Short mmCIF file of C-alpha atoms in Angstrom, two decimals:
data_model
loop_
_atom_site.label_atom_id
_atom_site.label_comp_id
_atom_site.label_asym_id
_atom_site.label_seq_id
_atom_site.Cartn_x
_atom_site.Cartn_y
_atom_site.Cartn_z
CA MET A 770 -20.25 -10.20 18.88
CA ILE A 771 -19.93 -6.72 17.41
CA TYR A 772 -18.34 -6.29 13.98
CA VAL A 773 -17.77 -2.94 12.31
CA PRO A 774 -16.57 -3.42 8.71
CA ALA A 775 -13.75 -1.36 7.29
CA ILE A 776 -14.20 1.56 4.94
CA ASP A 777 -11.56 1.75 2.21
CA ARG A 778 -9.06 4.48 3.00
CA GLY A 779 -11.28 5.53 5.92
CA ARG A 780 -11.21 3.24 8.95
CA PRO A 781 -10.08 -0.27 9.83
CA SER A 782 -12.48 -3.04 10.72
CA THR A 783 -13.25 -3.72 14.36
CA MET A 784 -14.50 -6.91 15.98
CA GLU A 785 -15.53 -7.25 19.59
CA ILE A 786 -16.40 -10.65 21.05
CA ALA A 787 -17.52 -11.38 24.60
CA LEU A 788 -16.50 -14.88 25.72
CA THR A 789 -16.63 -16.78 28.95
CA VAL A 790 -13.58 -19.01 28.95
CA PRO A 791 -13.06 -21.66 31.65
CA ARG A 792 -9.74 -21.97 33.43
CA HIS A 793 -6.84 -23.72 31.77
CA SER A 794 -8.62 -23.78 28.44
CA HIS A 795 -7.22 -22.92 25.04
CA THR A 796 -9.07 -20.57 22.68
CA VAL A 797 -8.08 -19.78 19.10
CA LEU A 798 -9.63 -16.93 17.12
CA ARG A 799 -8.89 -16.63 13.43
CA TYR A 800 -9.67 -13.67 11.26
CA SER A 801 -9.18 -13.73 7.52
CA PHE A 802 -8.82 -10.68 5.35
CA ASP A 803 -8.20 -9.89 1.72
CA LYS A 804 -5.09 -8.14 0.58
CA GLY A 805 -6.08 -5.03 -1.32
CA PHE A 806 -4.25 -3.01 -3.90
CA LEU A 807 -3.12 0.45 -2.92
CA LYS A 808 -2.72 3.50 -5.08
CA TYR A 809 0.89 4.20 -5.94
CA THR A 810 0.82 7.33 -3.77
CA GLU A 811 -0.24 5.33 -0.68
CA HIS A 812 2.85 3.12 -0.53
CA PRO A 813 5.40 3.91 2.17
CA PRO A 814 8.95 4.84 1.15
CA ASP A 815 10.03 1.20 1.54
CA ALA A 816 7.20 -0.66 -0.19
CA ASN A 817 9.02 -3.99 0.17
CA ARG A 818 8.66 -3.91 3.95
CA GLY A 819 4.88 -4.31 4.07
CA PHE A 820 2.29 -2.75 6.33
CA ASN A 821 1.67 -2.95 10.05
CA ILE A 822 -1.68 -4.27 11.15
CA GLY A 823 -2.61 -3.15 14.63
CA PRO A 824 -2.51 -5.46 17.62
CA ALA A 825 -5.44 -7.35 19.05
CA ILE A 826 -6.60 -6.14 22.46
CA VAL A 827 -7.84 -8.75 24.91
CA SER A 828 -9.59 -7.45 28.01
CA TYR A 829 -10.45 -9.75 30.88
CA VAL A 830 -11.70 -9.39 34.44
CA VAL A 831 -9.88 -10.69 37.50
CA ASN A 832 -12.30 -10.88 40.38
CA SER A 833 -10.65 -11.87 43.64
CA THR A 834 -14.01 -12.65 45.25
CA LEU A 835 -14.73 -15.31 42.63
CA ASP A 836 -11.24 -16.78 42.82
CA PRO A 837 -10.48 -18.31 46.22
CA GLY A 838 -6.92 -19.11 45.08
CA LEU A 839 -6.01 -15.41 44.97
CA GLU A 840 -4.94 -14.18 48.40
CA GLN A 841 -4.24 -10.66 47.19
CA ALA A 842 -4.85 -8.69 44.00
CA PRO A 843 -2.15 -9.09 41.34
CA LEU A 844 0.33 -6.23 40.89
CA TYR A 845 -1.31 -4.99 37.71
CA CYS A 846 -4.58 -4.50 39.62
CA THR A 847 -3.17 -2.16 42.28
CA SER A 848 -4.08 1.00 40.38
CA SER A 849 -7.57 2.40 40.85
CA ASN A 850 -7.72 3.01 37.07
CA ASN A 851 -7.89 -0.74 36.46
CA ARG A 852 -10.77 -1.31 38.84
CA GLY A 853 -14.32 -1.76 37.62
CA SER A 854 -17.45 -0.57 39.45
CA ASN A 855 -17.71 -3.79 41.50
CA GLY A 856 -14.05 -3.83 42.52
CA ALA A 857 -13.00 -6.36 39.88
CA CYS A 858 -9.76 -5.73 38.06
CA VAL A 859 -9.98 -5.17 34.30
CA VAL A 860 -6.79 -6.27 32.53
CA ARG A 861 -5.89 -5.45 28.94
CA VAL A 862 -3.37 -7.50 26.99
CA TYR A 863 -2.06 -6.33 23.63
CA SER A 864 -0.82 -8.79 21.02
CA GLU A 865 2.13 -8.15 18.74
CA LEU A 866 1.86 -6.16 15.54
CA PHE A 867 1.31 -8.11 12.36
CA LEU A 868 3.37 -7.28 9.29
CA ALA A 869 1.36 -7.92 6.11
CA ASN A 870 3.23 -8.14 2.83
CA LEU A 871 1.21 -6.71 -0.02
CA ALA A 872 1.85 -6.85 -3.73
CA THR A 873 4.83 -4.59 -4.40
CA PRO A 874 4.42 -2.38 -7.44
CA ASP A 875 7.12 -1.82 -10.01
CA PHE A 876 7.91 1.84 -9.47
CA SER A 877 10.22 1.92 -12.49
CA MET A 878 7.28 1.40 -14.85
CA PRO A 879 6.22 5.10 -14.91
CA TYR A 880 9.81 6.04 -15.79
CA ASN A 881 9.84 3.50 -18.63
CA VAL A 882 6.52 4.76 -19.99
CA ILE A 883 7.63 8.39 -19.86
CA THR A 884 10.93 7.58 -21.59
CA PHE A 885 9.24 5.55 -24.33
CA THR A 886 6.57 8.21 -24.93
CA CYS A 887 9.13 11.03 -25.10
CA THR A 888 11.21 9.04 -27.60
CA ILE A 889 8.18 8.52 -29.87
CA LEU A 890 7.23 12.20 -29.62
CA ALA A 891 10.80 13.31 -30.40
CA LEU A 892 10.95 11.11 -33.52
CA PHE A 893 7.53 12.34 -34.65
CA PHE A 894 8.41 15.99 -34.01
CA GLY A 895 11.76 15.65 -35.82
CA ARG A 896 10.14 14.28 -38.98
CA ILE A 897 7.36 16.87 -39.00
CA PHE A 898 9.86 19.69 -38.36
CA ASN A 899 12.03 18.49 -41.28
CA LEU A 900 9.02 18.33 -43.59
CA LEU A 901 7.85 21.82 -42.66
CA THR A 902 11.20 23.64 -42.78
CA ARG A 903 12.87 21.97 -45.74
CA ASP A 904 12.51 23.70 -49.10
CA PHE A 905 11.52 21.22 -51.79
CA ALA A 906 12.37 22.04 -55.40
CA ILE A 907 12.02 20.11 -58.65
CA LEU A 908 15.42 19.40 -60.11
CA ASP A 909 15.76 18.92 -63.84
CA VAL A 910 18.78 16.67 -64.38
CA GLU A 911 19.21 17.41 -68.12
CA LYS A 912 19.42 21.19 -67.59
CA GLU A 913 21.90 20.72 -64.78
CA GLU A 914 24.14 18.57 -67.01
CA ALA A 915 23.94 21.10 -69.81
CA LYS A 916 24.97 23.94 -67.48
CA SER A 917 27.85 21.97 -66.09
CA THR A 918 29.16 21.15 -69.60
CA LYS A 919 28.94 24.81 -70.74
CA THR A 920 30.94 26.05 -67.79
CA GLU A 921 33.77 23.66 -68.54
#
């Protein structure tokens, strides 16, 4: 068994297992993984869809000399590219893609934070601007009443 662990944002993990499986047997391999959190810039345009995890590749050897039931090589072994050094046919089977659903972020949160922060800054700036530009003067009420009564 060869296992190469993944590097975050670098490469996926790889596992290679060599098995000898008898005929008409059933083999189940399970691989568990942890769902990680991605940066908000690493999400695809449709974050609700999830992420594709690559297929498993199963390679096996069909050797017609070891199998007396085979009268001729199967059709997928007719190419010379599929032949090994001893004449055995190497067959590769690919599994289906796996769609992993990860935690979907709330992309409206940055908008809400920006809106809230700008509102607070606008209120703060408005008060400071009023305090700095307004001309404050002391008003004497008695003198103002006396002036208004003399003009009448």
